[in-house]
Short mmCIF file of N, CA and C in Angstrom, two decimals:
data_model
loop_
_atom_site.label_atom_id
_atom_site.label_comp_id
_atom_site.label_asym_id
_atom_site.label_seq_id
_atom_site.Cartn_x
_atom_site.Cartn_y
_atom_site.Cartn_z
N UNK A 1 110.68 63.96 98.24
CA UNK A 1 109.52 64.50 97.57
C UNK A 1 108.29 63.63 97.85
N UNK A 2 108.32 62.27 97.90
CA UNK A 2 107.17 61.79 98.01
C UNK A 2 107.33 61.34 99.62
N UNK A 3 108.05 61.93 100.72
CA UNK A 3 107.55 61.86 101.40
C UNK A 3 106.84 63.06 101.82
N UNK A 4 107.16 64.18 101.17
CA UNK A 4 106.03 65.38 101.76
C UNK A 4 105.04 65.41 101.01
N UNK A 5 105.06 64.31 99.67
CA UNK A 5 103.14 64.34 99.21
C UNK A 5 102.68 63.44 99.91
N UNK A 6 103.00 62.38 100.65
CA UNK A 6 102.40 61.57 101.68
C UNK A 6 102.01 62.41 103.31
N UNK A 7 102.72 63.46 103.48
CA UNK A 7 102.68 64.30 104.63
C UNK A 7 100.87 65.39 104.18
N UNK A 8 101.79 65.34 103.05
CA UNK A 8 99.97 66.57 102.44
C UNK A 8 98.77 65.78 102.34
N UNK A 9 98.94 64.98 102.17
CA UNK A 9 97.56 64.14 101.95
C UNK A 9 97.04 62.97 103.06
N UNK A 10 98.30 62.94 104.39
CA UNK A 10 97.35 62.51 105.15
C UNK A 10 97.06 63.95 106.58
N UNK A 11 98.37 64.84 105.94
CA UNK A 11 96.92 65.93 106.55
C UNK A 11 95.75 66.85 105.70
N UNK A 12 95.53 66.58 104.41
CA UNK A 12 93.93 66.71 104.02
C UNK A 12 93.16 65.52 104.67
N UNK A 13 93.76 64.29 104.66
CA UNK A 13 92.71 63.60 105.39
C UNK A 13 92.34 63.57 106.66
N UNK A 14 93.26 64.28 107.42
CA UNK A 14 92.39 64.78 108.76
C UNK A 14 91.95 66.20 108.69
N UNK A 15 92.10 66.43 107.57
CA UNK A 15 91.29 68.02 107.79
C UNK A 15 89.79 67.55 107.31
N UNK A 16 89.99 66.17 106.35
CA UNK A 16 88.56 66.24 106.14
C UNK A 16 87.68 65.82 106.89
N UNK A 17 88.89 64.18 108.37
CA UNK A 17 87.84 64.18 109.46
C UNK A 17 87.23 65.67 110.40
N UNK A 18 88.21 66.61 110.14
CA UNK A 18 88.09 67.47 111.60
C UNK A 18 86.87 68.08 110.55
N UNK A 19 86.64 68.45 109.29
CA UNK A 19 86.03 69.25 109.07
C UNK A 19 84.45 68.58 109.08
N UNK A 20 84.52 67.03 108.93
CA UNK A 20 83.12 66.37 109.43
C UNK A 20 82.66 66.57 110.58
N UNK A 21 83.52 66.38 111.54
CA UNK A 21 83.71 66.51 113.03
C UNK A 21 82.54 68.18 113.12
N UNK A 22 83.16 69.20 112.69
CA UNK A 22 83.10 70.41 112.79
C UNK A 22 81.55 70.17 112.32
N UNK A 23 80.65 69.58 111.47
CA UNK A 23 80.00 70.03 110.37
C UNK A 23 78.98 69.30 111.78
N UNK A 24 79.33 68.33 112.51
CA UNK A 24 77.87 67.97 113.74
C UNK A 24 77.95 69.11 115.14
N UNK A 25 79.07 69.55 114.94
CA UNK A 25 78.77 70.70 115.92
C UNK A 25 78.24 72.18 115.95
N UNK A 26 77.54 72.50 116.87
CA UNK A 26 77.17 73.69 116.70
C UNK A 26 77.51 74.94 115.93
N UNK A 27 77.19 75.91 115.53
CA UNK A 27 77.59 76.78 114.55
C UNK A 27 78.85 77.56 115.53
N UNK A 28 78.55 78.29 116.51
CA UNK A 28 79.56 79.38 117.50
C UNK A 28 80.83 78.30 117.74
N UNK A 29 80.62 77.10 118.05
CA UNK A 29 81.72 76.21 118.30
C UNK A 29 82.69 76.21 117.71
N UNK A 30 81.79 75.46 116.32
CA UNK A 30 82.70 75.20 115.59
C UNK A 30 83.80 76.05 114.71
N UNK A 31 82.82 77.78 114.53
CA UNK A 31 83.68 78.57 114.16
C UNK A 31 84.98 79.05 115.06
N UNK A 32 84.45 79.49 116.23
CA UNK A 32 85.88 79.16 117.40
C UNK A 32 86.73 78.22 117.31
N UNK A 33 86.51 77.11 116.87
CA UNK A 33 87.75 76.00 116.74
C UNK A 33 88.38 76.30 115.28
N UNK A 34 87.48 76.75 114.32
CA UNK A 34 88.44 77.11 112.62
C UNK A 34 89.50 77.79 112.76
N UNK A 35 88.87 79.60 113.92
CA UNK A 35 89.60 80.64 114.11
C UNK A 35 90.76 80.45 114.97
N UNK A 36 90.42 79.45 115.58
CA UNK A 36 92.30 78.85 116.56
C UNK A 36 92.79 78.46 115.54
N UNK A 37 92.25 77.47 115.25
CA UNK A 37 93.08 76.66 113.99
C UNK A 37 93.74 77.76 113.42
N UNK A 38 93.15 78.76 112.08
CA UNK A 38 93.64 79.58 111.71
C UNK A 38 94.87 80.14 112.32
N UNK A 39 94.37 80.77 113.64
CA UNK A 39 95.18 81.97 114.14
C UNK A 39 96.74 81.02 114.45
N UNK A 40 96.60 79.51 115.19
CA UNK A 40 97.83 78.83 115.34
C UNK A 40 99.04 78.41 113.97
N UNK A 41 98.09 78.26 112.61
CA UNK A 41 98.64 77.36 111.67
C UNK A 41 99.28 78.82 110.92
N UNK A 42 98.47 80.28 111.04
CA UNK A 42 98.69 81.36 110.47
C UNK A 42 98.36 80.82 108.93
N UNK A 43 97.26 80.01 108.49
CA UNK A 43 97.00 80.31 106.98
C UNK A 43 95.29 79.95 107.20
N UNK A 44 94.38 80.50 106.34
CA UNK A 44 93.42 79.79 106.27
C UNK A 44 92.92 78.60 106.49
N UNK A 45 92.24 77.75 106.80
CA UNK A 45 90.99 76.19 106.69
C UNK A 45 90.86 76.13 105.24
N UNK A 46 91.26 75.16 105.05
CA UNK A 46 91.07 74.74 103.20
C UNK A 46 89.79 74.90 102.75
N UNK A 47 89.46 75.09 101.89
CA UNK A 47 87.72 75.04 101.29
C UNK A 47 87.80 73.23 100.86
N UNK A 48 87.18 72.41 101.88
CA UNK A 48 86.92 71.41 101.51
C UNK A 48 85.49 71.28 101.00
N UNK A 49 85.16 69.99 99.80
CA UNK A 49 84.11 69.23 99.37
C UNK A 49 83.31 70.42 98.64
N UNK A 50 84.22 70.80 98.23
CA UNK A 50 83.90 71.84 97.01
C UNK A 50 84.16 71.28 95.51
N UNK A 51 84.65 69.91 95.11
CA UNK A 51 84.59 69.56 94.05
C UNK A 51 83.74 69.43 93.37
N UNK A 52 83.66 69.35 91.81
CA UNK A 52 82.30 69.34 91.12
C UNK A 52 82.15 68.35 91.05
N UNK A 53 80.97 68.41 90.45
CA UNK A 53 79.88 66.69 90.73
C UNK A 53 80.62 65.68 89.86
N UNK A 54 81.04 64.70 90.15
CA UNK A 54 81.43 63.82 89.51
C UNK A 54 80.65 62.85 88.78
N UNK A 55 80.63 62.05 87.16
CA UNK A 55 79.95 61.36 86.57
C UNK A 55 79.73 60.24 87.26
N UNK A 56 79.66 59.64 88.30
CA UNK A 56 79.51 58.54 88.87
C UNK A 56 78.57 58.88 90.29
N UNK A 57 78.73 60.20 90.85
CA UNK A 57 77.83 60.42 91.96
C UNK A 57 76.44 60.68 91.25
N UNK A 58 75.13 60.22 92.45
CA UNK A 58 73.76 60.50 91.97
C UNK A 58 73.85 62.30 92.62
N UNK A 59 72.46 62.33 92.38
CA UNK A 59 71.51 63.80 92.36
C UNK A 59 72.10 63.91 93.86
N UNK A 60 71.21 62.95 94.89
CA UNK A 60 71.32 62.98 96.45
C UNK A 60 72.71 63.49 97.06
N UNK A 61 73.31 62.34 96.73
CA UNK A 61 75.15 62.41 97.35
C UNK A 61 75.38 63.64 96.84
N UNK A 62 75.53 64.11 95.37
CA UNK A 62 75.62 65.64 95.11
C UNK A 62 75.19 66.34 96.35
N UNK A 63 73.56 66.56 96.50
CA UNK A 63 72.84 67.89 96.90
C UNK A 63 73.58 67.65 98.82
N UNK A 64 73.39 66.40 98.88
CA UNK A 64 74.22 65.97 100.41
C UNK A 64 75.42 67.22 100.25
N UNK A 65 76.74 66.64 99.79
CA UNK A 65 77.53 67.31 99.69
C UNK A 65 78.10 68.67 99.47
N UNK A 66 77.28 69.31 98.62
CA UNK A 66 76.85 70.67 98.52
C UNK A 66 76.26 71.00 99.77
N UNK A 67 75.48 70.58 100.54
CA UNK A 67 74.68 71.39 101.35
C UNK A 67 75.73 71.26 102.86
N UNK A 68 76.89 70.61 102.74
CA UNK A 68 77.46 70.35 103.62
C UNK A 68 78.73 71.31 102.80
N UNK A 69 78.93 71.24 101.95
CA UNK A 69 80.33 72.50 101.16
C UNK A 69 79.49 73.87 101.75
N UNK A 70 78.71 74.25 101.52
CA UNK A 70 77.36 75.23 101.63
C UNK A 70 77.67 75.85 103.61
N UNK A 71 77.61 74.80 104.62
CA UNK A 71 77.49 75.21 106.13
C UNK A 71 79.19 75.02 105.92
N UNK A 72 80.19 74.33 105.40
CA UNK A 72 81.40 75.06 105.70
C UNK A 72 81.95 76.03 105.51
N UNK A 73 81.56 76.01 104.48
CA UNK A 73 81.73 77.54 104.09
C UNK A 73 81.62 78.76 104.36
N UNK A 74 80.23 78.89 105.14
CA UNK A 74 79.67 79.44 106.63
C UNK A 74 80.81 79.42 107.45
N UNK A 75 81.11 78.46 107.92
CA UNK A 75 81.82 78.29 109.06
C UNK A 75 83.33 79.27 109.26
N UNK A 76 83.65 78.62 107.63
CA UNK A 76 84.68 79.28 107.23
C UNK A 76 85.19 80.77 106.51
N UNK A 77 83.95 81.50 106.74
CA UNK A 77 83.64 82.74 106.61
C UNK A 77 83.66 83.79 107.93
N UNK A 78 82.93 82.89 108.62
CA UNK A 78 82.85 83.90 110.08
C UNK A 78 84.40 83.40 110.39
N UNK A 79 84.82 82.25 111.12
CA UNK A 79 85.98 82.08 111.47
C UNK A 79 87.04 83.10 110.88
N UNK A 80 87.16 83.65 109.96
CA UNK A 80 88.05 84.76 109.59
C UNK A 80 87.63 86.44 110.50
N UNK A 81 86.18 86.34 110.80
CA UNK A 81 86.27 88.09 111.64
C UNK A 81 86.05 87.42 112.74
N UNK A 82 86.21 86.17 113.61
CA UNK A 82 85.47 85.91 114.34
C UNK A 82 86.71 86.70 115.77
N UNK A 83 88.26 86.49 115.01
CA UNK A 83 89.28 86.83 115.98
C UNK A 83 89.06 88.36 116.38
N UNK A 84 88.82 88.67 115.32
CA UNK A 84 89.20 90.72 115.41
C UNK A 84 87.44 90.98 115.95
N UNK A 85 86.32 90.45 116.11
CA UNK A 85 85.14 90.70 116.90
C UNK A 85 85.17 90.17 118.02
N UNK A 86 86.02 88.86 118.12
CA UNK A 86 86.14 88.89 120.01
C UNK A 86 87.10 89.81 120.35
N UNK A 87 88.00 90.67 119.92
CA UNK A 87 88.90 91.33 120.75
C UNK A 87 87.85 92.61 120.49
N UNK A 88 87.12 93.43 119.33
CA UNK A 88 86.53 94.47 119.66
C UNK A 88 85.30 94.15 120.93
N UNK A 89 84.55 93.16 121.14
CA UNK A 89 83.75 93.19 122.35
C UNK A 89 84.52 93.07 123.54
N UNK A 90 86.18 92.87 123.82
CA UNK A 90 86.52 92.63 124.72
C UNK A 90 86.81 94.04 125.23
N UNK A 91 87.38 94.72 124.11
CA UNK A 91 87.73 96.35 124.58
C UNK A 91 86.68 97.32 124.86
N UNK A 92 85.53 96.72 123.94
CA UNK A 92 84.12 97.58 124.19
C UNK A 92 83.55 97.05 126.26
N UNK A 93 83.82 96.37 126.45
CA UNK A 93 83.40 95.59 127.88
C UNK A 93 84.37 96.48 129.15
N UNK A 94 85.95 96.69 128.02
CA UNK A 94 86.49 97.32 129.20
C UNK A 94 85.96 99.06 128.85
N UNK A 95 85.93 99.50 127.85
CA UNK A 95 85.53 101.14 127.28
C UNK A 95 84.04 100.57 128.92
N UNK A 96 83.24 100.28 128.64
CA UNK A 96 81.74 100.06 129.34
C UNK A 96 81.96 100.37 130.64
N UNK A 97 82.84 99.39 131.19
CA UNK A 97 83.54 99.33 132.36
C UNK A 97 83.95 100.84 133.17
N UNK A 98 85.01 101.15 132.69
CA UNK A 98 85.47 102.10 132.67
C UNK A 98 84.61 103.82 132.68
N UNK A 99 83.63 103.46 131.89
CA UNK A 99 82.76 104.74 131.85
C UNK A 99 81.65 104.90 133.39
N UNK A 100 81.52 103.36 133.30
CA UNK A 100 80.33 102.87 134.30
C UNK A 100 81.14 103.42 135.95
N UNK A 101 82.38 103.23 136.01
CA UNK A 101 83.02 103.80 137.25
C UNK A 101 83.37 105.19 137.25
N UNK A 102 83.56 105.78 136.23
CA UNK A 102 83.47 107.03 135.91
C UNK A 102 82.10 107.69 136.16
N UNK A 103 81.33 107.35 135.86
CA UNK A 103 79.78 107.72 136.25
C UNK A 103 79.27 107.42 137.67
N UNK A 104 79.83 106.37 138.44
CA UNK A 104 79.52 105.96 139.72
C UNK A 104 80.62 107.16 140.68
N UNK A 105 81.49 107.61 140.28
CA UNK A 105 82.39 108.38 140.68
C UNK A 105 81.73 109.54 140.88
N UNK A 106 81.22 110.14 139.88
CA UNK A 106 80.47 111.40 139.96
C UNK A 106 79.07 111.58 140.58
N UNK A 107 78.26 110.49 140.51
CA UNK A 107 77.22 109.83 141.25
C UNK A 107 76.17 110.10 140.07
N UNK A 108 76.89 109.90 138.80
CA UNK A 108 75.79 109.46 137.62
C UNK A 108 75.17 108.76 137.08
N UNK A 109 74.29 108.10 136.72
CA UNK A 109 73.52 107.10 135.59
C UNK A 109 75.00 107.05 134.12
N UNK A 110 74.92 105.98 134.08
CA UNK A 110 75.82 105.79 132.54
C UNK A 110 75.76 106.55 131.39
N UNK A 111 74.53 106.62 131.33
CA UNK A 111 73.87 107.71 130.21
C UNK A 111 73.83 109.00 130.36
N UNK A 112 73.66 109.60 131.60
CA UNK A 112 73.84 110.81 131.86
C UNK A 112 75.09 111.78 131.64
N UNK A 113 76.36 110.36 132.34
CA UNK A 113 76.87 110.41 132.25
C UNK A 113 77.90 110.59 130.61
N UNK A 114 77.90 109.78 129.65
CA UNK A 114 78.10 109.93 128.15
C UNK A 114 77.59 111.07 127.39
N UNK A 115 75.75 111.50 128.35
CA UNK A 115 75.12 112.71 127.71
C UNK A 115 76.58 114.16 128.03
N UNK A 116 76.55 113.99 129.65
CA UNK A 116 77.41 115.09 130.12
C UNK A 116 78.99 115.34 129.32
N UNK A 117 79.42 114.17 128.62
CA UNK A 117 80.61 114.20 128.22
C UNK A 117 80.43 114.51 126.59
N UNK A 118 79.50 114.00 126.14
CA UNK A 118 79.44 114.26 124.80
C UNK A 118 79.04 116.23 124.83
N UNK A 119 78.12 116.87 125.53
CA UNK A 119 78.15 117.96 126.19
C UNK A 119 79.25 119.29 125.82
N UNK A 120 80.04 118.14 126.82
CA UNK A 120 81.70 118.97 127.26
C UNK A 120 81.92 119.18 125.67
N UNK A 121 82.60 118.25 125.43
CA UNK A 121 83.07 118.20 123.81
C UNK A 121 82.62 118.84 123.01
N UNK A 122 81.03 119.29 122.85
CA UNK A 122 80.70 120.31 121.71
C UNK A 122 80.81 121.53 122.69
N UNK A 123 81.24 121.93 123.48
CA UNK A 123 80.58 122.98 124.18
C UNK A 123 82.28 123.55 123.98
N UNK A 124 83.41 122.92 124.53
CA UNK A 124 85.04 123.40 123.58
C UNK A 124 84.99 123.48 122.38
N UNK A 125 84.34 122.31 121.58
CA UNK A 125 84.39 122.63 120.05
C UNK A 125 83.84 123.95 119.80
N UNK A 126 82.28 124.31 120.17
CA UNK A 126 81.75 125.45 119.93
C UNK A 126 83.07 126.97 120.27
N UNK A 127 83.23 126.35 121.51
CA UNK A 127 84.12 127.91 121.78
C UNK A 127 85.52 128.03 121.11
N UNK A 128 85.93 126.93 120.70
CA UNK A 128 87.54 127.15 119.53
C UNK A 128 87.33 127.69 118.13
N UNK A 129 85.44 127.41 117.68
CA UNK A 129 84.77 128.25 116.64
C UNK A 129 84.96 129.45 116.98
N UNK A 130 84.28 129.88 117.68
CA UNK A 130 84.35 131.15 118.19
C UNK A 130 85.46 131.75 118.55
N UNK A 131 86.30 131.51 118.93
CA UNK A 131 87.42 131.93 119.30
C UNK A 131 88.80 131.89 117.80
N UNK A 132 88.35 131.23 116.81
CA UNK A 132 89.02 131.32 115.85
C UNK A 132 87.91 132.80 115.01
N UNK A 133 87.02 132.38 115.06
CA UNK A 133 86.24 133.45 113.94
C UNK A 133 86.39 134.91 114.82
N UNK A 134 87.01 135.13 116.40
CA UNK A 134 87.18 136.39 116.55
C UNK A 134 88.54 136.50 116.34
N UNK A 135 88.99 135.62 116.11
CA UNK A 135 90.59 135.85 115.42
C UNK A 135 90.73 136.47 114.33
N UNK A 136 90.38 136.25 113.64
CA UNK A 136 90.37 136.89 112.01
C UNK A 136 89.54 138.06 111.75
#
């Protein structure tokens, strides 16, 4: 037992270096490194330096600390959609892709191309209207 409260508490204490670490690097970075973290450990980034003000800290060290609980928190907000928005721009890049050779195929503009297809689609929809309302 007290060797896995010695296991927990010297990994909060490197979560609290990594999360200093995290707090001088850039914003896109550092959320990419939470969301591995995350996605490898499969649980959330702890909400660190979120404790309340203690009777012995001044005003400063408070507002310090807060304003640094404040950008992790940030951090640790995006890092949760940050996985499922890199895989939707990755599929949107191949959807892009894909249309863009489809349109070069036909010898279209991209747009013309999406115009011509969106087109098609109401132009069957319209006639399965029609073709149901002379049904009845």
């Amino acid at each position: 037992m007290a060797e896995r409260v010695a296991a927990e508490l010297a990994e909060i204490a490197e979560l609290y270096e990594l999360a200093d670490e995290l707090l001088q690097m850039r914003l896109l970075a550092a959320i990419e490194l939470v969301a591995n973290w995350q996605r490898e450990t499969r649980r959330m980034f702890p909400a660190l330096f979120t404790e309340p003000r203690a009777e012995h800290e001044t005003a400063q060290a408070y507002a310090v600390r807060r304003e640094k609980a404040q950008r992790f928190g940030l951090i640790r907000l995006m890092a949760a959609d940050h996985i499922k928005s890199a895989g939707n721009r990755r599929r949107k890049a191949t959807f892009n892709a894909k249309e863009a050779n489809e349109a070069a195929a036909i010898g279209m503009e991209v747009d013309e191309y999406q115009k011509h297809k969106k087109d098609l689609k109401l132009t069957a929809k319209m006639a399965r209207i029609i073709a149901d309302r002379a049904a009845v």
